[in-house]
Amino acid sequence: MALTDKIKAIADAIRTKTGTTDVMTLDEMPAKISGMPSGAKEPYVEESYDEDGNLIAARLVGYTKVRYNFFSDCSNLTSIELSSGIMSIENYAFTQCKNLTLTELPSGITSIGEHAFQFCSNLTLTELPSGITFIGEYAFSDCTNLALTELPSGITSIGTYTFNGCKNLALTELPSGITSIGSLAFIYCTKLTSIRFLGTPTSIDGSAFLACTNLTSIKVPWSEGAVKNAPWGADNATIEYDYKGE
C-alpha cells in the first residue's frame, strides 16, 4: 500500500471513530486522535502516529485479548497500554515490534501465544503475571532484553524456541509443574548460570539448553537416567542429581 493510501486509510479510520466528515491534514491527525471521545463504545483502540503515518503508541480499552497479528510488524510502536481485563495475548500479536518498551503485563493474563513477542528486542519484562499457565513456542524468541528472573508456577511446558536468544534471561529455577521442555527452548540464553528444577519433567529435549555457554550447574530432584538426553545441550554444566535443596 502506498504511503498516500495509508494516510487516507488513517484519516478514514479517524473519521469513523469520531463520527465526523472533516477533511484533515497529516499534521492535524495526532490532535484528532488525541481528541477522540472517551465515551466511545468498547472495545476500541486509541492510536498515535508520527508525521510519516507510522503507529507509535496505542491504548487498548475494553479488550479481553490482544488478537492474532494485532500489532504485528509495527516496528515504530514504542508504547502500548493494555486493558486491565486482558486475559490472553494471541499468536503473533506483537511480533517484530522491535521498538516496543513494554515493562509489565496486566495481572489477569493467563496465556501468551506462539510468536507473540518474537523479535521484540526492547522488551524489558522482569516478571510475568502469576496466573499464566501457557506460553507458546517462539513466544519470546529473540527478545534480547527480556530479563525474567522466574516463571509463573502454573506453567506446564516450555516449547520450541520459546526463549531463543534471550541473552538477559536470568532464571535460577524452573517450576515444579513443568512436564516438558522442547527443542532449543533456551538456546543462546547466555546469562543463565545455574538452574534448579523444582519438579521432574517427563521429557527434556537434548537441545533445550544448547549454546547456554555460561550454564555450569543444573540441580535436579531425580536420579541419573530418569530423564533422558542429559545434559540437554548444556555441555558446560555439572548435573547434581537427587538434589533436595539446602
PDB file of N, CA, C and O in Angstrom, residues 149-222:
ATOM      1  N   THR A 149      13.334 -13.268  35.968  1.00  0.00           N
ATOM      2  CA  THR A 149      14.088 -13.979  36.995  1.00  0.00           C
ATOM      3  C   THR A 149      13.354 -15.234  37.474  1.00  0.00           C
ATOM      4  O   THR A 149      13.936 -16.062  38.170  1.00  0.00           O
ATOM      5  N   GLU A 150      12.084 -15.359  37.103  1.00  0.00           N
ATOM      6  CA  GLU A 150      11.321 -16.552  37.438  1.00  0.00           C
ATOM      7  C   GLU A 150      10.170 -16.710  36.462  1.00  0.00           C
ATOM      8  O   GLU A 150       9.788 -15.753  35.769  1.00  0.00           O
ATOM      9  N   LEU A 151       9.607 -17.914  36.409  1.00  0.00           N
ATOM     10  CA  LEU A 151       8.449 -18.197  35.578  1.00  0.00           C
ATOM     11  C   LEU A 151       7.243 -18.482  36.465  1.00  0.00           C
ATOM     12  O   LEU A 151       7.390 -18.983  37.586  1.00  0.00           O
ATOM     13  N   PRO A 152       6.038 -18.180  35.981  1.00  0.00           N
ATOM     14  CA  PRO A 152       4.835 -18.467  36.779  1.00  0.00           C
ATOM     15  C   PRO A 152       4.745 -19.946  37.141  1.00  0.00           C
ATOM     16  O   PRO A 152       5.080 -20.817  36.324  1.00  0.00           O
ATOM     17  N   SER A 153       4.267 -20.221  38.324  1.00  0.00           N
ATOM     18  CA  SER A 153       4.264 -21.592  38.836  1.00  0.00           C
ATOM     19  C   SER A 153       3.305 -22.511  38.090  1.00  0.00           C
ATOM     20  O   SER A 153       3.445 -23.732  38.141  1.00  0.00           O
ATOM     21  N   GLY A 154       2.332 -21.950  37.373  1.00  0.00           N
ATOM     22  CA  GLY A 154       1.337 -22.768  36.698  1.00  0.00           C
ATOM     23  C   GLY A 154       1.730 -23.252  35.317  1.00  0.00           C
ATOM     24  O   GLY A 154       0.993 -24.016  34.688  1.00  0.00           O
ATOM     25  N   ILE A 155       2.891 -22.852  34.825  1.00  0.00           N
ATOM     26  CA  ILE A 155       3.332 -23.273  33.501  1.00  0.00           C
ATOM     27  C   ILE A 155       3.659 -24.770  33.511  1.00  0.00           C
ATOM     28  O   ILE A 155       4.333 -25.259  34.421  1.00  0.00           O
ATOM     29  N   THR A 156       3.194 -25.482  32.492  1.00  0.00           N
ATOM     30  CA  THR A 156       3.422 -26.927  32.439  1.00  0.00           C
ATOM     31  C   THR A 156       4.375 -27.347  31.319  1.00  0.00           C
ATOM     32  O   THR A 156       4.837 -28.487  31.319  1.00  0.00           O
ATOM     33  N   SER A 157       4.643 -26.449  30.359  1.00  0.00           N
ATOM     34  CA  SER A 157       5.570 -26.802  29.289  1.00  0.00           C
ATOM     35  C   SER A 157       6.270 -25.558  28.762  1.00  0.00           C
ATOM     36  O   SER A 157       5.732 -24.445  28.851  1.00  0.00           O
ATOM     37  N   ILE A 158       7.456 -25.771  28.227  1.00  0.00           N
ATOM     38  CA  ILE A 158       8.214 -24.701  27.570  1.00  0.00           C
ATOM     39  C   ILE A 158       8.542 -25.234  26.178  1.00  0.00           C
ATOM     40  O   ILE A 158       9.264 -26.221  26.040  1.00  0.00           O
ATOM     41  N   GLY A 159       7.991 -24.595  25.170  1.00  0.00           N
ATOM     42  CA  GLY A 159       8.058 -25.142  23.827  1.00  0.00           C
ATOM     43  C   GLY A 159       9.310 -24.772  23.050  1.00  0.00           C
ATOM     44  O   GLY A 159      10.212 -24.067  23.534  1.00  0.00           O
ATOM     45  N   THR A 160       9.357 -25.228  21.818  1.00  0.00           N
ATOM     46  CA  THR A 160      10.479 -24.987  20.919  1.00  0.00           C
ATOM     47  C   THR A 160      10.757 -23.491  20.766  1.00  0.00           C
ATOM     48  O   THR A 160       9.844 -22.706  20.519  1.00  0.00           O
ATOM     49  N   TYR A 161      12.016 -23.123  20.944  1.00  0.00           N
ATOM     50  CA  TYR A 161      12.492 -21.752  20.723  1.00  0.00           C
ATOM     51  C   TYR A 161      11.768 -20.693  21.576  1.00  0.00           C
ATOM     52  O   TYR A 161      11.824 -19.501  21.256  1.00  0.00           O
ATOM     53  N   THR A 162      11.112 -21.087  22.645  1.00  0.00           N
ATOM     54  CA  THR A 162      10.344 -20.114  23.429  1.00  0.00           C
ATOM     55  C   THR A 162      11.194 -18.940  23.891  1.00  0.00           C
ATOM     56  O   THR A 162      10.776 -17.778  23.815  1.00  0.00           O
ATOM     57  N   PHE A 163      12.398 -19.223  24.381  1.00  0.00           N
ATOM     58  CA  PHE A 163      13.277 -18.168  24.880  1.00  0.00           C
ATOM     59  C   PHE A 163      14.577 -18.074  24.072  1.00  0.00           C
ATOM     60  O   PHE A 163      15.599 -17.613  24.582  1.00  0.00           O
ATOM     61  N   ASN A 164      14.532 -18.461  22.839  1.00  0.00           N
ATOM     62  CA  ASN A 164      15.707 -18.399  21.968  1.00  0.00           C
ATOM     63  C   ASN A 164      16.342 -17.005  21.965  1.00  0.00           C
ATOM     64  O   ASN A 164      15.662 -15.999  21.741  1.00  0.00           O
ATOM     65  N   GLY A 165      17.630 -16.944  22.233  1.00  0.00           N
ATOM     66  CA  GLY A 165      18.357 -15.685  22.118  1.00  0.00           C
ATOM     67  C   GLY A 165      18.052 -14.654  23.182  1.00  0.00           C
ATOM     68  O   GLY A 165      18.407 -13.474  23.018  1.00  0.00           O
ATOM     69  N   CYS A 166      17.408 -15.063  24.265  1.00  0.00           N
ATOM     70  CA  CYS A 166      17.108 -14.117  25.356  1.00  0.00           C
ATOM     71  C   CYS A 166      18.353 -13.986  26.234  1.00  0.00           C
ATOM     72  O   CYS A 166      18.477 -14.639  27.284  1.00  0.00           O
ATOM     73  N   LYS A 167      19.267 -13.145  25.797  1.00  0.00           N
ATOM     74  CA  LYS A 167      20.599 -13.056  26.398  1.00  0.00           C
ATOM     75  C   LYS A 167      20.592 -12.518  27.826  1.00  0.00           C
ATOM     76  O   LYS A 167      21.582 -12.662  28.548  1.00  0.00           O
ATOM     77  N   ASN A 168      19.485 -11.879  28.245  1.00  0.00           N
ATOM     78  CA  ASN A 168      19.407 -11.338  29.598  1.00  0.00           C
ATOM     79  C   ASN A 168      18.458 -12.117  30.505  1.00  0.00           C
ATOM     80  O   ASN A 168      18.181 -11.680  31.629  1.00  0.00           O
ATOM     81  N   LEU A 169      17.992 -13.252  30.020  1.00  0.00           N
ATOM     82  CA  LEU A 169      17.139 -14.106  30.847  1.00  0.00           C
ATOM     83  C   LEU A 169      17.939 -14.584  32.056  1.00  0.00           C
ATOM     84  O   LEU A 169      19.034 -15.121  31.909  1.00  0.00           O
ATOM     85  N   ALA A 170      17.383 -14.387  33.248  1.00  0.00           N
ATOM     86  CA  ALA A 170      18.159 -14.647  34.471  1.00  0.00           C
ATOM     87  C   ALA A 170      17.461 -15.645  35.391  1.00  0.00           C
ATOM     88  O   ALA A 170      17.505 -15.528  36.618  1.00  0.00           O
ATOM     89  N   LEU A 171      16.837 -16.663  34.812  1.00  0.00           N
ATOM     90  CA  LEU A 171      16.158 -17.678  35.616  1.00  0.00           C
ATOM     91  C   LEU A 171      17.154 -18.463  36.463  1.00  0.00           C
ATOM     92  O   LEU A 171      18.268 -18.747  36.023  1.00  0.00           O
ATOM     93  N   THR A 172      16.719 -18.847  37.659  1.00  0.00           N
ATOM     94  CA  THR A 172      17.529 -19.720  38.508  1.00  0.00           C
ATOM     95  C   THR A 172      16.776 -21.001  38.873  1.00  0.00           C
ATOM     96  O   THR A 172      17.382 -21.962  39.329  1.00  0.00           O
ATOM     97  N   GLU A 173      15.455 -21.000  38.670  1.00  0.00           N
ATOM     98  CA  GLU A 173      14.633 -22.178  38.974  1.00  0.00           C
ATOM     99  C   GLU A 173      13.591 -22.365  37.884  1.00  0.00           C
ATOM    100  O   GLU A 173      13.168 -21.402  37.228  1.00  0.00           O
ATOM    101  N   LEU A 174      13.150 -23.606  37.711  1.00  0.00           N
ATOM    102  CA  LEU A 174      12.045 -23.916  36.813  1.00  0.00           C
ATOM    103  C   LEU A 174      10.923 -24.547  37.642  1.00  0.00           C
ATOM    104  O   LEU A 174      11.177 -25.409  38.482  1.00  0.00           O
ATOM    105  N   PRO A 175       9.672 -24.114  37.413  1.00  0.00           N
ATOM    106  CA  PRO A 175       8.552 -24.538  38.263  1.00  0.00           C
ATOM    107  C   PRO A 175       8.355 -26.047  38.331  1.00  0.00           C
ATOM    108  O   PRO A 175       8.686 -26.786  37.389  1.00  0.00           O
ATOM    109  N   SER A 176       7.769 -26.481  39.435  1.00  0.00           N
ATOM    110  CA  SER A 176       7.594 -27.908  39.693  1.00  0.00           C
ATOM    111  C   SER A 176       6.616 -28.573  38.738  1.00  0.00           C
ATOM    112  O   SER A 176       6.672 -29.782  38.523  1.00  0.00           O
ATOM    113  N   GLY A 177       5.706 -27.783  38.156  1.00  0.00           N
ATOM    114  CA  GLY A 177       4.680 -28.366  37.302  1.00  0.00           C
ATOM    115  C   GLY A 177       5.092 -28.588  35.862  1.00  0.00           C
ATOM    116  O   GLY A 177       4.315 -29.135  35.070  1.00  0.00           O
ATOM    117  N   ILE A 178       6.293 -28.203  35.489  1.00  0.00           N
ATOM    118  CA  ILE A 178       6.731 -28.365  34.103  1.00  0.00           C
ATOM    119  C   ILE A 178       6.905 -29.852  33.776  1.00  0.00           C
ATOM    120  O   ILE A 178       7.629 -30.569  34.472  1.00  0.00           O
ATOM    121  N   THR A 179       6.235 -30.272  32.714  1.00  0.00           N
ATOM    122  CA  THR A 179       6.311 -31.676  32.302  1.00  0.00           C
ATOM    123  C   THR A 179       7.178 -31.877  31.066  1.00  0.00           C
ATOM    124  O   THR A 179       7.645 -32.982  30.823  1.00  0.00           O
ATOM    125  N   SER A 180       7.383 -30.810  30.274  1.00  0.00           N
ATOM    126  CA  SER A 180       8.199 -30.965  29.067  1.00  0.00           C
ATOM    127  C   SER A 180       8.895 -29.658  28.690  1.00  0.00           C
ATOM    128  O   SER A 180       8.352 -28.569  28.927  1.00  0.00           O
ATOM    129  N   ILE A 181      10.084 -29.803  28.123  1.00  0.00           N
ATOM    130  CA  ILE A 181      10.835 -28.669  27.586  1.00  0.00           C
ATOM    131  C   ILE A 181      11.252 -29.047  26.172  1.00  0.00           C
ATOM    132  O   ILE A 181      11.900 -30.078  25.961  1.00  0.00           O
ATOM    133  N   GLY A 182      10.869 -28.228  25.200  1.00  0.00           N
ATOM    134  CA  GLY A 182      11.069 -28.557  23.806  1.00  0.00           C
ATOM    135  C   GLY A 182      12.454 -28.234  23.279  1.00  0.00           C
ATOM    136  O   GLY A 182      13.316 -27.685  23.988  1.00  0.00           O
ATOM    137  N   SER A 183      12.661 -28.532  22.012  1.00  0.00           N
ATOM    138  CA  SER A 183      13.958 -28.325  21.381  1.00  0.00           C
ATOM    139  C   SER A 183      14.332 -26.846  21.333  1.00  0.00           C
ATOM    140  O   SER A 183      13.487 -25.995  21.060  1.00  0.00           O
ATOM    141  N   LEU A 184      15.579 -26.568  21.685  1.00  0.00           N
ATOM    142  CA  LEU A 184      16.157 -25.227  21.576  1.00  0.00           C
ATOM    143  C   LEU A 184      15.379 -24.181  22.378  1.00  0.00           C
ATOM    144  O   LEU A 184      15.418 -22.996  22.071  1.00  0.00           O
ATOM    145  N   ALA A 185      14.691 -24.630  23.410  1.00  0.00           N
ATOM    146  CA  ALA A 185      13.840 -23.728  24.194  1.00  0.00           C
ATOM    147  C   ALA A 185      14.610 -22.562  24.785  1.00  0.00           C
ATOM    148  O   ALA A 185      14.105 -21.432  24.855  1.00  0.00           O
ATOM    149  N   PHE A 186      15.853 -22.822  25.212  1.00  0.00           N
ATOM    150  CA  PHE A 186      16.664 -21.786  25.853  1.00  0.00           C
ATOM    151  C   PHE A 186      17.971 -21.515  25.086  1.00  0.00           C
ATOM    152  O   PHE A 186      18.922 -20.976  25.659  1.00  0.00           O
ATOM    153  N   ILE A 187      18.021 -21.835  23.824  1.00  0.00           N
ATOM    154  CA  ILE A 187      19.257 -21.670  23.077  1.00  0.00           C
ATOM    155  C   ILE A 187      19.745 -20.218  23.118  1.00  0.00           C
ATOM    156  O   ILE A 187      18.954 -19.280  23.013  1.00  0.00           O
ATOM    157  N   TYR A 188      21.033 -20.060  23.331  1.00  0.00           N
ATOM    158  CA  TYR A 188      21.705 -18.745  23.396  1.00  0.00           C
ATOM    159  C   TYR A 188      21.246 -17.886  24.574  1.00  0.00           C
ATOM    160  O   TYR A 188      21.384 -16.654  24.533  1.00  0.00           O
ATOM    161  N   CYS A 189      20.720 -18.509  25.611  1.00  0.00           N
ATOM    162  CA  CYS A 189      20.408 -17.752  26.839  1.00  0.00           C
ATOM    163  C   CYS A 189      21.684 -17.717  27.683  1.00  0.00           C
ATOM    164  O   CYS A 189      21.860 -18.492  28.634  1.00  0.00           O
ATOM    165  N   THR A 190      22.574 -16.834  27.313  1.00  0.00           N
ATOM    166  CA  THR A 190      23.935 -16.860  27.852  1.00  0.00           C
ATOM    167  C   THR A 190      24.057 -16.299  29.266  1.00  0.00           C
ATOM    168  O   THR A 190      25.118 -16.422  29.877  1.00  0.00           O
ATOM    169  N   LYS A 191      22.981 -15.698  29.799  1.00  0.00           N
ATOM    170  CA  LYS A 191      23.050 -15.208  31.180  1.00  0.00           C
ATOM    171  C   LYS A 191      22.679 -16.289  32.194  1.00  0.00           C
ATOM    172  O   LYS A 191      22.895 -16.132  33.398  1.00  0.00           O
ATOM    173  N   LEU A 192      22.153 -17.393  31.723  1.00  0.00           N
ATOM    174  CA  LEU A 192      21.854 -18.496  32.634  1.00  0.00           C
ATOM    175  C   LEU A 192      23.171 -19.082  33.150  1.00  0.00           C
ATOM    176  O   LEU A 192      24.060 -19.415  32.378  1.00  0.00           O
ATOM    177  N   THR A 193      23.271 -19.190  34.481  1.00  0.00           N
ATOM    178  CA  THR A 193      24.482 -19.753  35.079  1.00  0.00           C
ATOM    179  C   THR A 193      24.189 -20.987  35.916  1.00  0.00           C
ATOM    180  O   THR A 193      24.992 -21.921  35.970  1.00  0.00           O
ATOM    181  N   SER A 194      23.034 -20.999  36.568  1.00  0.00           N
ATOM    182  CA  SER A 194      22.668 -22.133  37.420  1.00  0.00           C
ATOM    183  C   SER A 194      21.153 -22.302  37.382  1.00  0.00           C
ATOM    184  O   SER A 194      20.416 -21.335  37.553  1.00  0.00           O
ATOM    185  N   ILE A 195      20.713 -23.516  37.139  1.00  0.00           N
ATOM    186  CA  ILE A 195      19.279 -23.801  37.072  1.00  0.00           C
ATOM    187  C   ILE A 195      18.947 -24.936  38.031  1.00  0.00           C
ATOM    188  O   ILE A 195      19.629 -25.967  38.062  1.00  0.00           O
ATOM    189  N   ARG A 196      17.884 -24.726  38.793  1.00  0.00           N
ATOM    190  CA  ARG A 196      17.373 -25.784  39.668  1.00  0.00           C
ATOM    191  C   ARG A 196      15.973 -26.168  39.210  1.00  0.00           C
ATOM    192  O   ARG A 196      15.096 -25.306  39.054  1.00  0.00           O
ATOM    193  N   PHE A 197      15.754 -27.452  38.979  1.00  0.00           N
ATOM    194  CA  PHE A 197      14.428 -27.970  38.664  1.00  0.00           C
ATOM    195  C   PHE A 197      13.702 -28.261  39.971  1.00  0.00           C
ATOM    196  O   PHE A 197      14.208 -29.002  40.815  1.00  0.00           O
ATOM    197  N   LEU A 198      12.495 -27.713  40.116  1.00  0.00           N
ATOM    198  CA  LEU A 198      11.715 -27.958  41.325  1.00  0.00           C
ATOM    199  C   LEU A 198      10.842 -29.206  41.205  1.00  0.00           C
ATOM    200  O   LEU A 198      10.305 -29.687  42.205  1.00  0.00           O
ATOM    201  N   GLY A 199      10.706 -29.700  39.975  1.00  0.00           N
ATOM    202  CA  GLY A 199       9.948 -30.931  39.745  1.00  0.00           C
ATOM    203  C   GLY A 199      10.664 -31.804  38.730  1.00  0.00           C
ATOM    204  O   GLY A 199      11.777 -31.481  38.289  1.00  0.00           O
ATOM    205  N   THR A 200      10.016 -32.876  38.338  1.00  0.00           N
ATOM    206  CA  THR A 200      10.620 -33.825  37.401  1.00  0.00           C
ATOM    207  C   THR A 200       9.814 -33.870  36.111  1.00  0.00           C
ATOM    208  O   THR A 200       8.733 -34.474  36.077  1.00  0.00           O
ATOM    209  N   PRO A 201      10.315 -33.248  35.033  1.00  0.00           N
ATOM    210  CA  PRO A 201       9.604 -33.292  33.751  1.00  0.00           C
ATOM    211  C   PRO A 201       9.581 -34.712  33.180  1.00  0.00           C
ATOM    212  O   PRO A 201      10.453 -35.530  33.473  1.00  0.00           O
ATOM    213  N   THR A 202       8.605 -34.975  32.346  1.00  0.00           N
ATOM    214  CA  THR A 202       8.551 -36.243  31.625  1.00  0.00           C
ATOM    215  C   THR A 202       9.611 -36.274  30.530  1.00  0.00           C
ATOM    216  O   THR A 202      10.232 -37.307  30.282  1.00  0.00           O
ATOM    217  N   SER A 203       9.828 -35.104  29.890  1.00  0.00           N
ATOM    218  CA  SER A 203      10.798 -35.064  28.801  1.00  0.00           C
ATOM    219  C   SER A 203      11.484 -33.705  28.709  1.00  0.00           C
ATOM    220  O   SER A 203      10.859 -32.664  28.940  1.00  0.00           O
ATOM    221  N   ILE A 204      12.774 -33.739  28.382  1.00  0.00           N
ATOM    222  CA  ILE A 204      13.554 -32.543  28.083  1.00  0.00           C
ATOM    223  C   ILE A 204      14.310 -32.837  26.795  1.00  0.00           C
ATOM    224  O   ILE A 204      15.066 -33.824  26.730  1.00  0.00           O
ATOM    225  N   ASP A 205      14.121 -32.022  25.787  1.00  0.00           N
ATOM    226  CA  ASP A 205      14.809 -32.261  24.526  1.00  0.00           C
ATOM    227  C   ASP A 205      16.321 -32.127  24.698  1.00  0.00           C
ATOM    228  O   ASP A 205      16.805 -31.320  25.504  1.00  0.00           O
ATOM    229  N   GLY A 206      17.052 -32.898  23.922  1.00  0.00           N
ATOM    230  CA  GLY A 206      18.503 -32.895  24.038  1.00  0.00           C
ATOM    231  C   GLY A 206      19.174 -31.591  23.667  1.00  0.00           C
ATOM    232  O   GLY A 206      20.363 -31.395  23.947  1.00  0.00           O
ATOM    233  N   SER A 207      18.431 -30.668  23.058  1.00  0.00           N
ATOM    234  CA  SER A 207      18.993 -29.366  22.689  1.00  0.00           C
ATOM    235  C   SER A 207      18.393 -28.211  23.478  1.00  0.00           C
ATOM    236  O   SER A 207      18.605 -27.043  23.133  1.00  0.00           O
ATOM    237  N   ALA A 208      17.659 -28.497  24.521  1.00  0.00           N
ATOM    238  CA  ALA A 208      16.910 -27.461  25.242  1.00  0.00           C
ATOM    239  C   ALA A 208      17.789 -26.302  25.710  1.00  0.00           C
ATOM    240  O   ALA A 208      17.394 -25.137  25.641  1.00  0.00           O
ATOM    241  N   PHE A 209      19.000 -26.618  26.187  1.00  0.00           N
ATOM    242  CA  PHE A 209      19.898 -25.588  26.719  1.00  0.00           C
ATOM    243  C   PHE A 209      21.139 -25.410  25.827  1.00  0.00           C
ATOM    244  O   PHE A 209      22.181 -24.944  26.297  1.00  0.00           O
ATOM    245  N   LEU A 210      21.003 -25.722  24.568  1.00  0.00           N
ATOM    246  CA  LEU A 210      22.129 -25.592  23.644  1.00  0.00           C
ATOM    247  C   LEU A 210      22.645 -24.151  23.592  1.00  0.00           C
ATOM    248  O   LEU A 210      21.862 -23.197  23.596  1.00  0.00           O
ATOM    249  N   ALA A 211      23.978 -24.014  23.577  1.00  0.00           N
ATOM    250  CA  ALA A 211      24.650 -22.706  23.480  1.00  0.00           C
ATOM    251  C   ALA A 211      24.402 -21.803  24.690  1.00  0.00           C
ATOM    252  O   ALA A 211      24.604 -20.592  24.609  1.00  0.00           O
ATOM    253  N   CYS A 212      23.980 -22.393  25.798  1.00  0.00           N
ATOM    254  CA  CYS A 212      23.934 -21.646  27.069  1.00  0.00           C
ATOM    255  C   CYS A 212      25.320 -21.798  27.691  1.00  0.00           C
ATOM    256  O   CYS A 212      25.529 -22.591  28.622  1.00  0.00           O
ATOM    257  N   THR A 213      26.255 -21.055  27.167  1.00  0.00           N
ATOM    258  CA  THR A 213      27.674 -21.301  27.440  1.00  0.00           C
ATOM    259  C   THR A 213      28.080 -21.026  28.880  1.00  0.00           C
ATOM    260  O   THR A 213      29.115 -21.530  29.336  1.00  0.00           O
ATOM    261  N   ASN A 214      27.300 -20.243  29.596  1.00  0.00           N
ATOM    262  CA  ASN A 214      27.636 -19.921  30.987  1.00  0.00           C
ATOM    263  C   ASN A 214      26.852 -20.745  32.000  1.00  0.00           C
ATOM    264  O   ASN A 214      27.005 -20.549  33.213  1.00  0.00           O
ATOM    265  N   LEU A 215      26.037 -21.657  31.503  1.00  0.00           N
ATOM    266  CA  LEU A 215      25.274 -22.528  32.395  1.00  0.00           C
ATOM    267  C   LEU A 215      26.190 -23.659  32.864  1.00  0.00           C
ATOM    268  O   LEU A 215      26.516 -24.568  32.101  1.00  0.00           O
ATOM    269  N   THR A 216      26.602 -23.588  34.115  1.00  0.00           N
ATOM    270  CA  THR A 216      27.580 -24.555  34.637  1.00  0.00           C
ATOM    271  C   THR A 216      27.006 -25.465  35.711  1.00  0.00           C
ATOM    272  O   THR A 216      27.671 -26.411  36.128  1.00  0.00           O
ATOM    273  N   SER A 217      25.781 -25.205  36.159  1.00  0.00           N
ATOM    274  CA  SER A 217      25.206 -26.014  37.227  1.00  0.00           C
ATOM    275  C   SER A 217      23.726 -26.272  36.967  1.00  0.00           C
ATOM    276  O   SER A 217      22.958 -25.328  36.728  1.00  0.00           O
ATOM    277  N   ILE A 218      23.340 -27.547  36.995  1.00  0.00           N
ATOM    278  CA  ILE A 218      21.932 -27.931  36.891  1.00  0.00           C
ATOM    279  C   ILE A 218      21.631 -28.869  38.053  1.00  0.00           C
ATOM    280  O   ILE A 218      22.259 -29.921  38.189  1.00  0.00           O
ATOM    281  N   LYS A 219      20.694 -28.474  38.893  1.00  0.00           N
ATOM    282  CA  LYS A 219      20.320 -29.269  40.063  1.00  0.00           C
ATOM    283  C   LYS A 219      18.941 -29.856  39.846  1.00  0.00           C
ATOM    284  O   LYS A 219      17.995 -29.130  39.539  1.00  0.00           O
ATOM    285  N   VAL A 220      18.835 -31.169  40.007  1.00  0.00           N
ATOM    286  CA  VAL A 220      17.580 -31.853  39.698  1.00  0.00           C
ATOM    287  C   VAL A 220      17.204 -32.799  40.831  1.00  0.00           C
ATOM    288  O   VAL A 220      18.076 -33.379  41.489  1.00  0.00           O
ATOM    289  N   PRO A 221      15.881 -32.993  41.049  1.00  0.00           N
ATOM    290  CA  PRO A 221      15.457 -33.867  42.151  1.00  0.00           C
ATOM    291  C   PRO A 221      15.365 -35.342  41.777  1.00  0.00           C
ATOM    292  O   PRO A 221      15.013 -36.164  42.621  1.00  0.00           O
ATOM    293  N   TRP A 222      15.651 -35.677  40.537  1.00  0.00           N
ATOM    294  CA  TRP A 222      15.533 -37.066  40.092  1.00  0.00           C
ATOM    295  C   TRP A 222      16.897 -37.762  40.036  1.00  0.00           C
ATOM    296  O   TRP A 222      17.944 -37.111  40.065  1.00  0.00           O
TER     297      TRP A 222
END
